[in-house]
Amino acid sequence: MEGLQAAGRRSLVDAAIEQLREQLASGVWAVGARIPTEHELAERLQVGRNTVREAIRVLVHAGMLVSRQGEGTFVRSTSDPAAVLRGVQRSGVRDVLEVRAALETEAARLAAERHTPEDVARMRAALAREAEVMAAHPERAGREATVEHDLEFHTAVVEAAHNPALTEVYRYFGASVRESMRTAFGDRDMPEVVIATHAALVDAIESRDPERAEAACRALLAEPTAAVEQLLAAIAARK
């Protein structure tokens, strides 16, 4: 690795974090590789070892590095998850729905093959709670009052796939899913939540038919996706 630029007048820790992040992103160290020692990095950054130690701690917390007692610090990811999340958070409702369709339809397929009775019970319980909220607040049925229960249902579907990687991606994506739901449910031009389409997805998963489960999931997301497309087209026409 070429020598890192010396930290300037900015916060030394922030400067060290930024330079280490750039080195990771550029592939100076491959995923799984051990990075140089604190002493070596301190010399290259021209900062103290405490500064390097704090920078590494931040990048470990961010998920880019992992420290192993007695072995050193290794590269876990060359991309900054925080930067990815910021990009997702800037995405629009349509973008989020498209990603949801990709993640959830595959999850539905896998769930049809791998679900347990407990998974199905969890889905139905989430739907029951959502139906109770809709009955208690008919003027807001399918709107903001049901966001958390609706997200709980969709998360249960994803977790029923029993794929840890898929679950983690969806959890990471969850904040933007929740925000997109609040935005959509708060718009009176968006369709109401229909418990029947959600129940049909559970039935399809319980039938252990992957094709049927995928189709049911696409049908569930089709109406809000179409509504978003119409709203965006109307907005574009007014410009």
PDB file of C-alpha atoms in Angstrom:
ATOM      1  CA  MET A   1       0.000   0.000   0.000  1.00  0.00           C
ATOM      2  CA  GLU A   2       1.223   3.482  -0.812  1.00  0.00           C
ATOM      3  CA  GLY A   3       1.726   5.757   2.181  1.00  0.00           C
ATOM      4  CA  LEU A   4      -1.496   7.293   3.459  1.00  0.00           C
ATOM      5  CA  GLN A   5      -1.737  11.059   3.392  1.00  0.00           C
ATOM      6  CA  ALA A   6      -0.964  12.732   6.684  1.00  0.00           C
ATOM      7  CA  ALA A   7      -4.027  13.845   8.615  1.00  0.00           C
ATOM      8  CA  GLY A   8      -4.636  17.566   8.228  1.00  0.00           C
ATOM      9  CA  ARG A   9      -6.215  20.079  10.546  1.00  0.00           C
ATOM     10  CA  ARG A  10      -9.527  18.248  10.761  1.00  0.00           C
ATOM     11  CA  SER A  11     -10.201  15.963  13.654  1.00  0.00           C
ATOM     12  CA  LEU A  12      -7.400  13.441  13.539  1.00  0.00           C
ATOM     13  CA  VAL A  13      -9.746  10.550  14.243  1.00  0.00           C
ATOM     14  CA  ASP A  14     -12.194  11.633  11.525  1.00  0.00           C
ATOM     15  CA  ALA A  15      -9.341  12.040   9.057  1.00  0.00           C
ATOM     16  CA  ALA A  16      -7.940   8.612   9.935  1.00  0.00           C
ATOM     17  CA  ILE A  17     -11.390   7.015   9.556  1.00  0.00           C
ATOM     18  CA  GLU A  18     -11.885   8.627   6.157  1.00  0.00           C
ATOM     19  CA  GLN A  19      -8.490   7.557   4.843  1.00  0.00           C
ATOM     20  CA  LEU A  20      -8.871   4.004   6.092  1.00  0.00           C
ATOM     21  CA  ARG A  21     -12.374   3.858   4.582  1.00  0.00           C
ATOM     22  CA  GLU A  22     -10.968   5.014   1.234  1.00  0.00           C
ATOM     23  CA  GLN A  23      -8.254   2.369   1.355  1.00  0.00           C
ATOM     24  CA  LEU A  24     -10.845  -0.315   2.075  1.00  0.00           C
ATOM     25  CA  ALA A  25     -13.133   0.895  -0.710  1.00  0.00           C
ATOM     26  CA  SER A  26     -10.281   0.947  -3.222  1.00  0.00           C
ATOM     27  CA  GLY A  27      -9.405  -2.665  -2.457  1.00  0.00           C
ATOM     28  CA  VAL A  28      -5.984  -2.089  -0.921  1.00  0.00           C
ATOM     29  CA  TRP A  29      -6.880  -4.899   1.504  1.00  0.00           C
ATOM     30  CA  ALA A  30      -9.116  -7.714   0.296  1.00  0.00           C
ATOM     31  CA  VAL A  31     -12.046  -9.050   2.294  1.00  0.00           C
ATOM     32  CA  GLY A  32     -10.611 -11.462   4.858  1.00  0.00           C
ATOM     33  CA  ALA A  33      -7.146  -9.895   4.783  1.00  0.00           C
ATOM     34  CA  ARG A  34      -5.443  -8.680   7.950  1.00  0.00           C
ATOM     35  CA  ILE A  35      -4.753  -4.948   7.932  1.00  0.00           C
ATOM     36  CA  PRO A  36      -1.423  -3.535   9.173  1.00  0.00           C
ATOM     37  CA  THR A  37      -0.818  -3.197  12.889  1.00  0.00           C
ATOM     38  CA  GLU A  38      -1.721  -0.067  14.832  1.00  0.00           C
ATOM     39  CA  HIS A  39       1.953   0.871  14.915  1.00  0.00           C
ATOM     40  CA  GLU A  40       2.332   0.549  11.139  1.00  0.00           C
ATOM     41  CA  LEU A  41      -0.866   2.494  10.447  1.00  0.00           C
ATOM     42  CA  ALA A  42       0.118   5.209  12.909  1.00  0.00           C
ATOM     43  CA  GLU A  43       3.376   5.727  11.019  1.00  0.00           C
ATOM     44  CA  ARG A  44       1.667   5.835   7.624  1.00  0.00           C
ATOM     45  CA  LEU A  45      -1.079   8.173   8.833  1.00  0.00           C
ATOM     46  CA  GLN A  46       1.391  10.187  10.896  1.00  0.00           C
ATOM     47  CA  VAL A  47      -0.901  10.143  13.903  1.00  0.00           C
ATOM     48  CA  GLY A  48      -0.757   8.539  17.318  1.00  0.00           C
ATOM     49  CA  ARG A  49      -1.648   4.922  17.992  1.00  0.00           C
ATOM     50  CA  ASN A  50      -4.620   6.012  20.117  1.00  0.00           C
ATOM     51  CA  THR A  51      -6.028   7.837  17.092  1.00  0.00           C
ATOM     52  CA  VAL A  52      -5.611   4.732  14.943  1.00  0.00           C
ATOM     53  CA  ARG A  53      -7.168   2.569  17.646  1.00  0.00           C
ATOM     54  CA  GLU A  54     -10.238   4.822  17.804  1.00  0.00           C
ATOM     55  CA  ALA A  55     -10.571   4.895  14.002  1.00  0.00           C
ATOM     56  CA  ILE A  56     -10.411   1.105  13.865  1.00  0.00           C
ATOM     57  CA  ARG A  57     -13.009   0.862  16.642  1.00  0.00           C
ATOM     58  CA  VAL A  58     -15.401   3.019  14.601  1.00  0.00           C
ATOM     59  CA  LEU A  59     -14.881   0.935  11.463  1.00  0.00           C
ATOM     60  CA  VAL A  60     -15.396  -2.286  13.440  1.00  0.00           C
ATOM     61  CA  HIS A  61     -18.669  -0.870  14.738  1.00  0.00           C
ATOM     62  CA  ALA A  62     -19.608   0.091  11.159  1.00  0.00           C
ATOM     63  CA  GLY A  63     -19.090  -3.498  10.043  1.00  0.00           C
ATOM     64  CA  MET A  64     -16.123  -2.871   7.749  1.00  0.00           C
ATOM     65  CA  LEU A  65     -13.512  -4.439  10.045  1.00  0.00           C
ATOM     66  CA  VAL A  66     -13.509  -7.227  12.620  1.00  0.00           C
ATOM     67  CA  SER A  67     -11.005  -7.632  15.450  1.00  0.00           C
ATOM     68  CA  ARG A  68      -9.910 -11.084  16.591  1.00  0.00           C
ATOM     69  CA  GLN A  69      -8.223 -11.412  19.941  1.00  0.00           C
ATOM     70  CA  GLY A  70      -4.579 -12.348  19.498  1.00  0.00           C
ATOM     71  CA  GLU A  71      -4.776 -12.371  15.696  1.00  0.00           C
ATOM     72  CA  GLY A  72      -5.282  -8.760  14.612  1.00  0.00           C
ATOM     73  CA  THR A  73      -7.882  -6.825  12.674  1.00  0.00           C
ATOM     74  CA  PHE A  74      -9.342  -8.157   9.441  1.00  0.00           C
ATOM     75  CA  VAL A  75     -11.400  -6.755   6.568  1.00  0.00           C
ATOM     76  CA  ARG A  76     -15.053  -7.698   6.842  1.00  0.00           C
ATOM     77  CA  SER A  77     -16.437  -5.495   4.061  1.00  0.00           C
ATOM     78  CA  THR A  78     -14.959  -3.044   1.576  1.00  0.00           C
ATOM     79  CA  SER A  79     -18.175  -1.008   1.426  1.00  0.00           C
ATOM     80  CA  ASP A  80     -19.488   1.174   4.227  1.00  0.00           C
ATOM     81  CA  PRO A  81     -22.940  -0.103   5.314  1.00  0.00           C
ATOM     82  CA  ALA A  82     -23.761   3.362   6.656  1.00  0.00           C
ATOM     83  CA  ALA A  83     -23.239   4.863   3.205  1.00  0.00           C
ATOM     84  CA  VAL A  84     -25.440   2.172   1.684  1.00  0.00           C
ATOM     85  CA  LEU A  85     -28.174   2.911   4.217  1.00  0.00           C
ATOM     86  CA  ARG A  86     -27.990   6.641   3.508  1.00  0.00           C
ATOM     87  CA  GLY A  87     -28.465   5.874  -0.174  1.00  0.00           C
ATOM     88  CA  VAL A  88     -31.456   3.655   0.549  1.00  0.00           C
ATOM     89  CA  GLN A  89     -32.979   6.319   2.796  1.00  0.00           C
ATOM     90  CA  ARG A  90     -32.813   8.823  -0.070  1.00  0.00           C
ATOM     91  CA  SER A  91     -34.730   6.448  -2.325  1.00  0.00           C
ATOM     92  CA  GLY A  92     -38.338   7.099  -3.253  1.00  0.00           C
ATOM     93  CA  VAL A  93     -41.396   4.993  -2.477  1.00  0.00           C
ATOM     94  CA  ARG A  94     -41.307   3.347  -5.918  1.00  0.00           C
ATOM     95  CA  ASP A  95     -37.645   2.397  -5.479  1.00  0.00           C
ATOM     96  CA  VAL A  96     -38.375   0.833  -2.102  1.00  0.00           C
ATOM     97  CA  LEU A  97     -41.369  -1.093  -3.470  1.00  0.00           C
ATOM     98  CA  GLU A  98     -39.249  -2.512  -6.283  1.00  0.00           C
ATOM     99  CA  VAL A  99     -36.595  -3.712  -3.863  1.00  0.00           C
ATOM    100  CA  ARG A 100     -39.290  -5.084  -1.568  1.00  0.00           C
ATOM    101  CA  ALA A 101     -40.692  -7.067  -4.487  1.00  0.00           C
ATOM    102  CA  ALA A 102     -37.278  -8.576  -5.192  1.00  0.00           C
ATOM    103  CA  LEU A 103     -36.568  -9.482  -1.573  1.00  0.00           C
ATOM    104  CA  GLU A 104     -40.039 -10.543  -0.484  1.00  0.00           C
ATOM    105  CA  THR A 105     -40.977 -12.670  -3.483  1.00  0.00           C
ATOM    106  CA  GLU A 106     -37.799 -14.709  -3.100  1.00  0.00           C
ATOM    107  CA  ALA A 107     -38.426 -14.912   0.637  1.00  0.00           C
ATOM    108  CA  ALA A 108     -41.966 -16.154  -0.031  1.00  0.00           C
ATOM    109  CA  ARG A 109     -40.628 -18.901  -2.313  1.00  0.00           C
ATOM    110  CA  LEU A 110     -38.141 -20.043   0.299  1.00  0.00           C
ATOM    111  CA  ALA A 111     -40.694 -19.738   3.098  1.00  0.00           C
ATOM    112  CA  ALA A 112     -43.016 -22.091   1.230  1.00  0.00           C
ATOM    113  CA  GLU A 113     -40.261 -24.704   1.340  1.00  0.00           C
ATOM    114  CA  ARG A 114     -38.786 -24.066   4.790  1.00  0.00           C
ATOM    115  CA  HIS A 115     -41.429 -22.588   7.095  1.00  0.00           C
ATOM    116  CA  THR A 116     -42.313 -24.046  10.467  1.00  0.00           C
ATOM    117  CA  PRO A 117     -45.755 -24.079  12.102  1.00  0.00           C
ATOM    118  CA  GLU A 118     -44.472 -21.332  14.397  1.00  0.00           C
ATOM    119  CA  ASP A 119     -43.638 -19.141  11.374  1.00  0.00           C
ATOM    120  CA  VAL A 120     -47.169 -19.453  10.029  1.00  0.00           C
ATOM    121  CA  ALA A 121     -48.642 -18.730  13.458  1.00  0.00           C
ATOM    122  CA  ARG A 122     -46.517 -15.582  13.688  1.00  0.00           C
ATOM    123  CA  MET A 123     -47.750 -14.347  10.296  1.00  0.00           C
ATOM    124  CA  ARG A 124     -51.381 -14.961  11.192  1.00  0.00           C
ATOM    125  CA  ALA A 125     -50.937 -13.276  14.582  1.00  0.00           C
ATOM    126  CA  ALA A 126     -49.505 -10.169  12.922  1.00  0.00           C
ATOM    127  CA  LEU A 127     -52.458 -10.077  10.523  1.00  0.00           C
ATOM    128  CA  ALA A 128     -54.897 -10.478  13.394  1.00  0.00           C
ATOM    129  CA  ARG A 129     -53.345  -7.499  15.203  1.00  0.00           C
ATOM    130  CA  GLU A 130     -53.483  -5.454  12.013  1.00  0.00           C
ATOM    131  CA  ALA A 131     -57.162  -6.323  11.526  1.00  0.00           C
ATOM    132  CA  GLU A 132     -57.897  -5.291  15.111  1.00  0.00           C
ATOM    133  CA  VAL A 133     -56.296  -1.874  14.562  1.00  0.00           C
ATOM    134  CA  MET A 134     -58.251  -1.382  11.344  1.00  0.00           C
ATOM    135  CA  ALA A 135     -61.509  -2.263  13.104  1.00  0.00           C
ATOM    136  CA  ALA A 136     -60.731   0.091  15.987  1.00  0.00           C
ATOM    137  CA  HIS A 137     -59.774   2.960  13.673  1.00  0.00           C
ATOM    138  CA  PRO A 138     -62.008   2.636  10.591  1.00  0.00           C
ATOM    139  CA  GLU A 139     -61.251   6.206   9.547  1.00  0.00           C
ATOM    140  CA  ARG A 140     -57.569   5.266   9.326  1.00  0.00           C
ATOM    141  CA  ALA A 141     -57.942   1.668   8.205  1.00  0.00           C
ATOM    142  CA  GLY A 142     -54.864   0.547   6.348  1.00  0.00           C
ATOM    143  CA  ARG A 143     -53.118   3.822   7.068  1.00  0.00           C
ATOM    144  CA  GLU A 144     -50.521   4.996   9.585  1.00  0.00           C
ATOM    145  CA  ALA A 145     -52.123   3.030  12.438  1.00  0.00           C
ATOM    146  CA  THR A 146     -51.251  -0.284  10.774  1.00  0.00           C
ATOM    147  CA  VAL A 147     -47.667   0.435   9.700  1.00  0.00           C
ATOM    148  CA  GLU A 148     -45.910  -1.449  12.487  1.00  0.00           C
ATOM    149  CA  HIS A 149     -48.183  -4.492  12.254  1.00  0.00           C
ATOM    150  CA  ASP A 150     -47.869  -4.592   8.464  1.00  0.00           C
ATOM    151  CA  LEU A 151     -44.087  -4.442   8.708  1.00  0.00           C
ATOM    152  CA  GLU A 152     -44.222  -7.141  11.394  1.00  0.00           C
ATOM    153  CA  PHE A 153     -46.143  -9.353   8.966  1.00  0.00           C
ATOM    154  CA  HIS A 154     -43.733  -8.835   6.072  1.00  0.00           C
ATOM    155  CA  THR A 155     -40.738  -9.383   8.348  1.00  0.00           C
ATOM    156  CA  ALA A 156     -42.279 -12.648   9.527  1.00  0.00           C
ATOM    157  CA  VAL A 157     -42.563 -13.773   5.898  1.00  0.00           C
ATOM    158  CA  VAL A 158     -38.912 -12.971   5.249  1.00  0.00           C
ATOM    159  CA  GLU A 159     -37.711 -14.692   8.423  1.00  0.00           C
ATOM    160  CA  ALA A 160     -39.750 -17.782   7.527  1.00  0.00           C
ATOM    161  CA  ALA A 161     -37.317 -18.271   4.632  1.00  0.00           C
ATOM    162  CA  HIS A 162     -34.715 -19.217   7.256  1.00  0.00           C
ATOM    163  CA  ASN A 163     -31.935 -17.529   5.306  1.00  0.00           C
ATOM    164  CA  PRO A 164     -29.850 -15.460   7.766  1.00  0.00           C
ATOM    165  CA  ALA A 165     -28.309 -13.329   5.013  1.00  0.00           C
ATOM    166  CA  LEU A 166     -31.711 -12.472   3.541  1.00  0.00           C
ATOM    167  CA  THR A 167     -33.065 -11.674   7.001  1.00  0.00           C
ATOM    168  CA  GLU A 168     -30.170  -9.323   7.779  1.00  0.00           C
ATOM    169  CA  VAL A 169     -30.515  -7.513   4.441  1.00  0.00           C
ATOM    170  CA  TYR A 170     -34.238  -7.030   5.044  1.00  0.00           C
ATOM    171  CA  ARG A 171     -33.675  -5.825   8.612  1.00  0.00           C
ATOM    172  CA  TYR A 172     -31.090  -3.367   7.358  1.00  0.00           C
ATOM    173  CA  PHE A 173     -33.587  -2.256   4.743  1.00  0.00           C
ATOM    174  CA  GLY A 174     -36.383  -2.153   7.316  1.00  0.00           C
ATOM    175  CA  ALA A 175     -36.052   1.518   8.221  1.00  0.00           C
ATOM    176  CA  SER A 176     -36.695   2.550   4.627  1.00  0.00           C
ATOM    177  CA  VAL A 177     -39.531   0.032   4.286  1.00  0.00           C
ATOM    178  CA  ARG A 178     -41.152   1.537   7.393  1.00  0.00           C
ATOM    179  CA  GLU A 179     -40.728   5.097   6.081  1.00  0.00           C
ATOM    180  CA  SER A 180     -42.100   4.190   2.652  1.00  0.00           C
ATOM    181  CA  MET A 181     -45.122   2.578   4.337  1.00  0.00           C
ATOM    182  CA  ARG A 182     -45.779   5.686   6.401  1.00  0.00           C
ATOM    183  CA  THR A 183     -45.516   7.842   3.282  1.00  0.00           C
ATOM    184  CA  ALA A 184     -47.798   5.575   1.260  1.00  0.00           C
ATOM    185  CA  PHE A 185     -50.362   5.014   4.005  1.00  0.00           C
ATOM    186  CA  GLY A 186     -50.517   8.745   4.678  1.00  0.00           C
ATOM    187  CA  ASP A 187     -51.459   9.464   1.055  1.00  0.00           C
ATOM    188  CA  ARG A 188     -55.211   9.241   0.537  1.00  0.00           C
ATOM    189  CA  ASP A 189     -54.679   8.255  -3.098  1.00  0.00           C
ATOM    190  CA  MET A 190     -52.950   5.051  -2.054  1.00  0.00           C
ATOM    191  CA  PRO A 191     -55.045   1.876  -1.715  1.00  0.00           C
ATOM    192  CA  GLU A 192     -56.091   0.503   1.658  1.00  0.00           C
ATOM    193  CA  VAL A 193     -54.329  -2.509   3.129  1.00  0.00           C
ATOM    194  CA  VAL A 194     -56.348  -5.594   2.172  1.00  0.00           C
ATOM    195  CA  ILE A 195     -56.112  -8.319   4.799  1.00  0.00           C
ATOM    196  CA  ALA A 196     -57.393 -10.896   2.301  1.00  0.00           C
ATOM    197  CA  THR A 197     -54.363 -10.571  -0.001  1.00  0.00           C
ATOM    198  CA  HIS A 198     -52.059 -10.916   2.987  1.00  0.00           C
ATOM    199  CA  ALA A 199     -53.955 -13.984   4.198  1.00  0.00           C
ATOM    200  CA  ALA A 200     -53.711 -15.459   0.687  1.00  0.00           C
ATOM    201  CA  LEU A 201     -49.930 -15.163   0.914  1.00  0.00           C
ATOM    202  CA  VAL A 202     -49.909 -17.025   4.226  1.00  0.00           C
ATOM    203  CA  ASP A 203     -52.130 -19.735   2.736  1.00  0.00           C
ATOM    204  CA  ALA A 204     -49.793 -20.069  -0.238  1.00  0.00           C
ATOM    205  CA  ILE A 205     -46.739 -20.357   2.000  1.00  0.00           C
ATOM    206  CA  GLU A 206     -48.481 -22.910   4.204  1.00  0.00           C
ATOM    207  CA  SER A 207     -49.338 -24.968   1.101  1.00  0.00           C
ATOM    208  CA  ARG A 208     -45.584 -25.444   0.500  1.00  0.00           C
ATOM    209  CA  ASP A 209     -45.996 -24.404  -3.135  1.00  0.00           C
ATOM    210  CA  PRO A 210     -43.143 -21.979  -4.001  1.00  0.00           C
ATOM    211  CA  GLU A 211     -44.694 -20.848  -7.291  1.00  0.00           C
ATOM    212  CA  ARG A 212     -48.014 -20.100  -5.633  1.00  0.00           C
ATOM    213  CA  ALA A 213     -46.268 -18.243  -2.803  1.00  0.00           C
ATOM    214  CA  GLU A 214     -44.282 -16.087  -5.216  1.00  0.00           C
ATOM    215  CA  ALA A 215     -47.422 -15.266  -7.218  1.00  0.00           C
ATOM    216  CA  ALA A 216     -49.329 -14.377  -4.043  1.00  0.00           C
ATOM    217  CA  CYS A 217     -46.536 -12.082  -2.902  1.00  0.00           C
ATOM    218  CA  ARG A 218     -46.409 -10.307  -6.261  1.00  0.00           C
ATOM    219  CA  ALA A 219     -50.186  -9.890  -6.193  1.00  0.00           C
ATOM    220  CA  LEU A 220     -49.971  -8.378  -2.710  1.00  0.00           C
ATOM    221  CA  LEU A 221     -47.411  -5.766  -3.832  1.00  0.00           C
ATOM    222  CA  ALA A 222     -48.910  -5.149  -7.281  1.00  0.00           C
ATOM    223  CA  GLU A 223     -51.690  -2.769  -6.203  1.00  0.00           C
ATOM    224  CA  PRO A 224     -49.546  -0.335  -4.161  1.00  0.00           C
ATOM    225  CA  THR A 225     -46.874  -0.426  -6.867  1.00  0.00           C
ATOM    226  CA  ALA A 226     -49.419   0.437  -9.563  1.00  0.00           C
ATOM    227  CA  ALA A 227     -50.833   3.231  -7.383  1.00  0.00           C
ATOM    228  CA  VAL A 228     -47.365   4.732  -6.919  1.00  0.00           C
ATOM    229  CA  GLU A 229     -46.764   4.603 -10.674  1.00  0.00           C
ATOM    230  CA  GLN A 230     -50.032   6.466 -11.285  1.00  0.00           C
ATOM    231  CA  LEU A 231     -49.200   9.105  -8.670  1.00  0.00           C
ATOM    232  CA  LEU A 232     -45.737   9.688 -10.123  1.00  0.00           C
ATOM    233  CA  ALA A 233     -47.181   9.923 -13.640  1.00  0.00           C
ATOM    234  CA  ALA A 234     -49.722  12.496 -12.427  1.00  0.00           C
ATOM    235  CA  ILE A 235     -46.990  14.540 -10.731  1.00  0.00           C
ATOM    236  CA  ALA A 236     -44.843  14.429 -13.872  1.00  0.00           C
ATOM    237  CA  ALA A 237     -47.791  15.542 -16.009  1.00  0.00           C
ATOM    238  CA  ARG A 238     -48.295  18.634 -13.833  1.00  0.00           C
ATOM    239  CA  LYS A 239     -44.715  19.775 -14.282  1.00  0.00           C
TER     240      LYS A 239
END
